[in-house]
CSV table of C-alpha atoms in Angstrom, one decimal:
chain,number,residue,atom,x,y,z
A,1,MET,CA,-66.8,104.7,33.3
A,2,SER,CA,-64.3,102.7,35.1
A,3,VAL,CA,-63.3,99.2,34.1
A,4,ILE,CA,-65.1,96.4,36.4
A,5,VAL,CA,-63.4,93.2,34.5
A,6,ARG,CA,-60.2,93.3,32.7
A,7,ILE,CA,-58.9,89.6,31.3
A,8,THR,CA,-55.4,89.7,30.2
A,9,GLY,CA,-53.8,86.6,28.1
A,10,LEU,CA,-56.4,84.2,29.3
A,11,THR,CA,-55.7,80.5,28.3
A,12,ARG,CA,-57.1,77.3,29.5
A,13,ILE,CA,-55.7,73.9,28.5
A,14,PHE,CA,-57.7,70.5,29.4
A,15,ASP,CA,-55.8,67.2,29.7
A,16,VAL,CA,-57.9,64.8,27.4
A,17,SER,CA,-55.5,62.1,27.4
A,18,LYS,CA,-56.7,58.4,27.6
A,19,PRO,CA,-55.7,56.5,30.6
A,20,TRP,CA,-52.1,55.7,31.1
A,21,LEU,CA,-52.2,52.1,30.1
A,22,ASN,CA,-54.4,52.9,27.2
A,23,ARG,CA,-51.8,55.5,25.7
A,24,LEU,CA,-49.0,52.6,26.5
A,25,LEU,CA,-50.6,49.9,24.6
A,26,GLU,CA,-51.6,52.7,21.7
A,27,ARG,CA,-48.5,54.1,21.5
A,28,ARG,CA,-50.2,57.3,22.0
A,29,PRO,CA,-48.7,60.6,23.2
A,30,LYS,CA,-51.0,62.7,26.0
A,31,ALA,CA,-53.8,64.9,24.4
A,32,PHE,CA,-54.2,68.4,25.4
A,33,LEU,CA,-57.2,70.7,24.6
A,34,LYS,CA,-56.6,74.6,24.2
A,35,ALA,CA,-60.4,75.7,25.3
A,36,VAL,CA,-59.3,79.2,25.7
A,37,SER,CA,-56.3,80.7,23.9
A,38,ASP,CA,-55.1,84.2,24.8
A,39,VAL,CA,-58.3,86.4,25.2
A,40,SER,CA,-58.0,89.7,26.4
A,41,LEU,CA,-60.6,91.9,26.8
A,42,GLU,CA,-62.3,94.5,29.2
A,43,ILE,CA,-65.7,95.2,30.4
A,44,GLU,CA,-66.9,98.3,31.7
A,45,GLU,CA,-69.0,99.0,34.9
A,46,ARG,CA,-72.8,98.9,34.4
A,47,SER,CA,-72.3,97.7,30.8
A,48,VAL,CA,-73.4,94.4,29.1
A,49,TYR,CA,-70.6,92.6,27.2
A,50,ALA,CA,-72.1,89.7,25.2
A,51,LEU,CA,-69.8,86.7,23.9
A,52,VAL,CA,-70.7,85.0,20.9
A,53,GLY,CA,-69.8,81.8,18.9
A,54,GLU,CA,-70.6,78.3,17.9
A,55,SER,CA,-70.8,75.5,20.6
A,56,GLY,CA,-67.2,74.6,21.9
A,57,SER,CA,-66.0,78.4,21.1
A,58,GLY,CA,-64.8,78.6,24.9
A,59,LYS,CA,-67.6,81.0,26.1
A,60,SER,CA,-68.7,79.1,29.2
A,61,THR,CA,-65.3,78.5,30.0
A,62,ILE,CA,-64.3,82.0,30.0
A,63,GLY,CA,-67.4,82.5,32.2
A,64,ASN,CA,-66.3,80.1,34.9
A,65,MET,CA,-63.0,81.3,35.0
A,66,VAL,CA,-64.2,85.0,35.8
A,67,VAL,CA,-66.4,83.6,38.5
A,68,GLY,CA,-63.7,81.5,40.0
A,69,LEU,CA,-65.1,78.2,39.3
A,70,LEU,CA,-62.1,77.3,36.9
A,71,ALA,CA,-58.5,78.4,37.4
A,72,PRO,CA,-56.8,79.6,34.3
A,73,SER,CA,-53.3,77.8,32.7
A,74,GLU,CA,-52.0,81.2,31.7
A,75,GLY,CA,-53.2,84.6,32.1
A,76,SER,CA,-55.1,86.9,34.5
A,77,VAL,CA,-58.9,87.9,35.7
A,78,GLU,CA,-58.9,91.3,37.2
A,79,ILE,CA,-62.2,92.1,39.1
A,80,ASN,CA,-62.0,95.9,40.1
A,81,GLY,CA,-58.2,95.8,40.3
A,82,VAL,CA,-58.0,92.3,42.4
A,83,ASP,CA,-56.3,89.3,40.3
A,84,LEU,CA,-58.7,86.7,41.5
A,85,TYR,CA,-55.9,83.8,41.0
A,86,ARG,CA,-52.4,85.7,42.0
A,87,GLU,CA,-53.8,88.3,44.9
A,88,LYS,CA,-51.7,86.9,47.8
A,89,ASP,CA,-54.4,88.9,50.1
A,90,GLU,CA,-57.3,86.2,50.8
A,91,ALA,CA,-59.7,89.0,52.5
A,92,LYS,CA,-59.3,90.9,49.0
A,93,VAL,CA,-60.2,88.2,46.9
A,94,ASP,CA,-63.3,87.0,49.2
A,95,LYS,CA,-64.6,90.4,48.8
A,96,VAL,CA,-64.3,90.7,45.3
A,97,ARG,CA,-66.0,86.9,44.9
A,98,SER,CA,-68.7,88.3,47.0
A,99,ASP,CA,-69.3,90.9,44.3
A,100,ILE,CA,-69.9,88.0,41.4
A,101,GLN,CA,-72.9,85.9,40.9
A,102,MET,CA,-73.8,83.8,38.2
A,103,ILE,CA,-77.2,82.8,36.3
A,104,PHE,CA,-76.8,79.1,34.5
A,105,GLN,CA,-78.3,77.7,31.6
A,106,SER,CA,-80.9,75.3,32.6
A,107,PRO,CA,-82.9,76.6,35.2
A,108,TYR,CA,-84.4,72.9,35.9
A,109,ALA,CA,-80.7,72.0,37.0
A,110,SER,CA,-79.5,74.7,38.8
A,111,LEU,CA,-82.1,74.8,41.4
A,112,ASN,CA,-81.9,72.2,44.2
A,113,PRO,CA,-85.3,70.2,43.9
A,114,ARG,CA,-85.3,69.3,47.7
A,115,TRP,CA,-84.9,72.8,49.0
A,116,LYS,CA,-87.9,75.3,49.2
A,117,VAL,CA,-87.4,78.4,47.2
A,118,ARG,CA,-86.7,80.5,50.6
A,119,ASN,CA,-83.9,78.7,51.2
A,120,ILE,CA,-82.5,78.7,47.6
A,121,ILE,CA,-82.6,82.5,47.3
A,122,ALA,CA,-81.3,83.3,50.9
A,123,GLU,CA,-78.4,80.9,50.1
A,124,PRO,CA,-75.6,83.3,49.1
A,125,VAL,CA,-76.3,85.5,52.2
A,126,ALA,CA,-76.6,82.4,54.7
A,127,ALA,CA,-73.6,80.9,53.6
A,128,ARG,CA,-71.5,84.3,54.8
A,129,GLY,CA,-73.6,84.7,58.0
A,130,GLY,CA,-75.9,87.7,56.6
A,131,ASP,CA,-79.5,88.5,57.8
A,132,THR,CA,-81.8,86.3,55.6
A,133,LYS,CA,-85.2,87.7,57.0
A,134,GLY,CA,-87.7,88.5,54.6
A,135,LEU,CA,-85.3,88.5,51.8
A,136,ALA,CA,-86.7,85.9,49.5
A,137,GLU,CA,-90.0,87.4,49.6
A,138,LYS,CA,-88.6,91.0,48.8
A,139,LEU,CA,-86.4,89.6,45.8
A,140,LEU,CA,-89.4,87.4,44.5
A,141,GLU,CA,-91.6,90.7,44.4
A,142,GLN,CA,-88.5,92.4,42.4
A,143,VAL,CA,-88.4,89.6,39.7
A,144,GLY,CA,-92.1,89.6,39.1
A,145,LEU,CA,-93.4,86.7,41.3
A,146,SER,CA,-95.4,86.4,44.6
A,147,PRO,CA,-93.7,86.7,48.1
A,148,ALA,CA,-96.0,83.4,48.8
A,149,ASP,CA,-93.9,81.7,46.6
A,150,ALA,CA,-91.2,81.2,48.9
A,151,ASP,CA,-92.7,78.3,50.4
A,152,LYS,CA,-92.8,76.4,47.4
A,153,PHE,CA,-90.6,73.9,45.8
A,154,PRO,CA,-89.0,74.3,42.4
A,155,HIS,CA,-91.1,71.7,40.6
A,156,GLU,CA,-94.2,74.0,41.2
A,157,PHE,CA,-93.3,76.3,38.9
A,158,SER,CA,-92.7,76.9,35.0
A,159,GLY,CA,-89.4,76.9,33.2
A,160,GLY,CA,-89.7,80.9,33.1
A,161,GLN,CA,-90.6,80.9,36.6
A,162,ARG,CA,-87.9,79.0,37.6
A,163,GLN,CA,-85.2,81.3,36.0
A,164,ARG,CA,-86.8,84.2,37.7
A,165,ILE,CA,-86.0,82.5,41.0
A,166,CYS,CA,-82.3,82.2,39.5
A,167,ILE,CA,-82.2,85.7,38.9
A,168,ALA,CA,-83.4,86.7,42.5
A,169,ARG,CA,-80.7,84.0,44.2
A,170,ALA,CA,-78.2,85.8,41.6
A,171,LEU,CA,-79.5,89.5,43.3
A,172,ALA,CA,-79.5,88.2,47.1
A,173,SER,CA,-75.9,89.1,47.8
A,174,ASN,CA,-76.0,92.6,45.9
A,175,PRO,CA,-73.4,91.5,43.4
A,176,LYS,CA,-71.9,94.2,40.9
A,177,LEU,CA,-71.0,91.7,38.2
A,178,ILE,CA,-73.5,88.8,37.0
A,179,VAL,CA,-72.3,86.3,34.4
A,180,CYS,CA,-75.2,85.0,32.5
A,181,ASP,CA,-74.3,81.7,30.7
A,182,GLU,CA,-77.1,81.3,28.1
A,183,PRO,CA,-80.0,82.1,30.7
A,184,THR,CA,-82.8,82.0,28.1
A,185,SER,CA,-81.7,79.1,25.7
A,186,ALA,CA,-83.7,76.3,27.5
A,187,LEU,CA,-87.0,78.8,27.6
A,188,ASP,CA,-89.6,79.2,25.0
A,189,VAL,CA,-89.4,82.5,22.8
A,190,SER,CA,-92.3,84.4,24.7
A,191,VAL,CA,-90.9,83.6,28.1
A,192,GLN,CA,-87.2,84.5,26.6
A,193,ALA,CA,-88.4,88.0,25.9
A,194,GLN,CA,-90.0,88.2,29.5
A,195,VAL,CA,-86.9,87.4,31.2
A,196,LEU,CA,-84.4,89.6,28.8
A,197,ASN,CA,-86.7,92.5,29.7
A,198,LEU,CA,-86.8,91.9,33.6
A,199,MET,CA,-82.6,91.6,33.2
A,200,SER,CA,-82.5,94.5,31.4
A,201,ASP,CA,-84.9,96.6,33.7
A,202,LEU,CA,-82.9,95.3,36.8
A,203,GLN,CA,-79.5,96.1,35.0
A,204,GLU,CA,-80.5,99.7,34.7
A,205,ASP,CA,-82.2,100.4,38.3
A,206,LEU,CA,-79.6,98.2,40.2
A,207,GLY,CA,-76.4,99.5,38.2
A,208,LEU,CA,-75.6,95.8,37.3
A,209,THR,CA,-72.8,94.5,34.9
A,210,TYR,CA,-73.4,91.5,33.0
A,211,LEU,CA,-71.2,89.2,30.9
A,212,PHE,CA,-73.6,87.7,28.8
A,213,ILE,CA,-72.8,84.2,27.2
A,214,THR,CA,-74.9,83.4,24.0
A,215,HIS,CA,-75.0,81.9,21.0
A,216,ASP,CA,-78.4,83.7,19.9
A,217,LEU,CA,-77.8,87.1,17.8
A,218,THR,CA,-81.5,88.6,18.7
A,219,VAL,CA,-80.6,88.0,22.3
A,220,VAL,CA,-77.5,89.7,21.6
A,221,GLN,CA,-78.8,92.7,19.8
A,222,HIS,CA,-81.4,93.2,22.4
A,223,MET,CA,-78.9,93.2,25.5
A,224,ALA,CA,-75.6,93.9,24.6
A,225,ASP,CA,-73.2,97.3,24.8
A,226,THR,CA,-70.4,95.3,23.5
A,227,VAL,CA,-70.1,92.0,21.6
A,228,GLY,CA,-66.9,89.7,21.6
A,229,VAL,CA,-66.8,87.2,18.6
A,230,LEU,CA,-64.9,83.7,19.7
A,231,TYR,CA,-64.1,80.9,17.4
A,232,LEU,CA,-62.4,78.0,18.8
A,233,GLY,CA,-61.1,79.6,21.9
A,234,ARG,CA,-59.6,82.5,20.3
A,235,LEU,CA,-61.1,86.3,20.3
A,236,VAL,CA,-61.5,87.1,16.5
A,237,GLU,CA,-63.7,90.4,16.6
A,238,GLU,CA,-64.9,92.9,19.2
A,239,ALA,CA,-66.9,95.9,18.3
A,240,PRO,CA,-70.0,98.2,20.0
A,241,ARG,CA,-73.0,96.1,19.2
A,242,ASP,CA,-74.5,98.6,16.5
A,243,GLU,CA,-71.4,98.8,14.5
A,244,LEU,CA,-70.8,95.1,14.8
A,245,PHE,CA,-74.6,94.4,13.3
A,246,GLU,CA,-74.2,97.1,10.8
A,247,LYS,CA,-70.5,96.1,9.6
A,248,PRO,CA,-69.0,92.8,10.8
A,249,ARG,CA,-65.4,93.0,9.5
A,250,HIS,CA,-64.1,89.4,10.3
A,251,PRO,CA,-65.2,86.4,8.1
A,252,TYR,CA,-66.5,84.3,10.7
A,253,THR,CA,-68.6,87.1,12.0
A,254,GLN,CA,-70.1,87.7,8.5
A,255,MET,CA,-70.7,83.9,8.4
A,256,LEU,CA,-72.6,83.9,11.4
A,257,PHE,CA,-74.6,87.0,10.7
A,258,GLU,CA,-75.4,85.0,7.1
A,259,ALA,CA,-76.5,81.7,9.0
A,260,ALA,CA,-78.7,83.5,11.5
A,261,PRO,CA,-82.5,83.3,10.8
A,262,ARG,CA,-84.1,86.6,10.0
A,263,ILE,CA,-87.9,87.5,10.1
A,264,ASP,CA,-87.5,90.0,6.8
A,265,ALA,CA,-85.9,87.1,4.8
A,266,PHE,CA,-88.6,84.6,4.3
A,267,GLY,CA,-87.3,82.3,1.6
A,268,ARG,CA,-84.1,83.5,1.1
A,269,GLU,CA,-81.3,80.9,-0.1
A,270,VAL,CA,-78.3,80.8,2.0
A,271,ASP,CA,-75.4,79.0,1.3
A,272,PRO,CA,-74.4,76.8,4.2
A,273,PRO,CA,-71.1,77.5,5.9
A,274,LYS,CA,-68.0,75.6,4.3
A,275,GLY,CA,-66.4,73.1,6.1
A,276,GLU,CA,-66.4,72.0,9.6
A,277,ILE,CA,-64.9,73.0,13.0
A,278,PRO,CA,-61.3,71.8,13.1
A,279,ASP,CA,-60.4,69.4,15.7
A,280,PRO,CA,-59.6,71.6,19.0
A,281,ILE,CA,-56.9,69.1,20.0
A,282,ASN,CA,-55.1,69.5,16.8
A,283,PRO,CA,-56.1,73.1,15.3
A,284,PRO,CA,-54.9,74.5,12.3
A,285,SER,CA,-51.6,76.8,12.0
A,286,GLY,CA,-52.0,80.2,11.5
A,287,CYS,CA,-55.3,81.5,11.6
A,288,ALA,CA,-57.7,78.9,13.3
A,289,PHE,CA,-60.7,80.1,10.6
A,290,HIS,CA,-58.5,79.8,7.4
A,291,PRO,CA,-59.8,76.3,6.4
A,292,ARG,CA,-63.5,77.8,6.1
A,293,CYS,CA,-62.3,81.2,5.1
A,294,PRO,CA,-63.3,82.3,1.6
A,295,PHE,CA,-60.8,85.6,1.6
A,296,ALA,CA,-58.1,83.3,3.2
A,297,ILE,CA,-54.5,84.1,1.7
A,298,ASP,CA,-51.3,82.3,1.9
A,299,ARG,CA,-50.1,84.2,5.1
A,300,CYS,CA,-53.4,83.2,7.0
A,301,LYS,CA,-52.1,79.4,6.9
A,302,THR,CA,-48.9,80.2,8.7
A,303,GLU,CA,-49.3,83.5,10.7
A,304,ARG,CA,-51.7,83.9,13.3
A,305,PRO,CA,-53.2,87.4,13.1
A,306,GLU,CA,-53.3,89.5,16.3
A,307,MET,CA,-56.1,91.7,17.4
A,308,ARG,CA,-55.9,95.3,15.7
A,309,LYS,CA,-58.1,98.5,16.2
A,310,LEU,CA,-60.1,99.2,13.1
A,311,GLY,CA,-62.1,102.1,14.1
A,312,LYS,CA,-64.1,101.2,17.4
A,313,ALA,CA,-63.7,97.6,17.0
A,314,ARG,CA,-60.7,95.2,17.3
A,315,VAL,CA,-60.3,92.3,14.6
A,316,ALA,CA,-57.8,89.6,14.3
A,317,CYS,CA,-57.9,89.1,10.9
A,318,HIS,CA,-55.1,89.8,8.1
A,319,VAL,CA,-57.5,90.6,5.3
A,320,ALA,CA,-60.2,92.6,7.3
A,321,GLU,CA,-60.7,96.0,6.4
A,322,ALA,CA,-61.7,99.5,8.1
């Protein structure tokens, strides 16, 4: 399979300083938060790449940079060989952008309450001057709703139905890549299963590529082909789904698996994760996970581990073994 997304050295830094006068009175320097730090990964065409990690690990920031909503501070995002932020040919960039869509986390906040469903779904095509006749009805049927729903407003639907409308809107422009930012986290468990099954079917039928952002390992196991694990803005492990679930190599990944609820382990005793997530404005030196890691050695405190190949996986850890 060919690579549709190539991310190289992606970094995003936010200026989170207090206003100038406050800093002057308190004698404080500027403060910068490195939300994403030197992330490199590839996503193959017609596959599902899942980004996993705790809240604040940089998952959504990467998603926003991939779709073009947020420019990186350093590094590059290439879609089908076109660098979204360095390519001088605007026509090429515009063509690539038309192949990308996004499904947002909240189906309640991402639909305009004043628009009818027909206008919401047709918007990506109408914005480019395309033909929208019958488009909403066709897509509503494709995502399991009635064509008659096109004349309704978002408040007339349940959460699961609204997310189906969001999926229909994402499909309107015939995209090749869809970035899914926690698309089921605001839904009930039974509705989550329906939406995930719908997304799997659409991916197979239409040959879509998903960048799937989530913190739910059950969703990852159901959807992903490849999994990338983020910690404090850094990619610490990447592996095919089955290999990751069978043998997680990074201590942080192991901690995530230990902490995740399991239906076959009722009543089990699990030690809570040690320590707290470090301050992202002033992260630890060396490996960012070393203050919480039970296997940390002196080298972990001073030298940041580079990603290295271990079998089919890539791991950023000094003590990880194949």
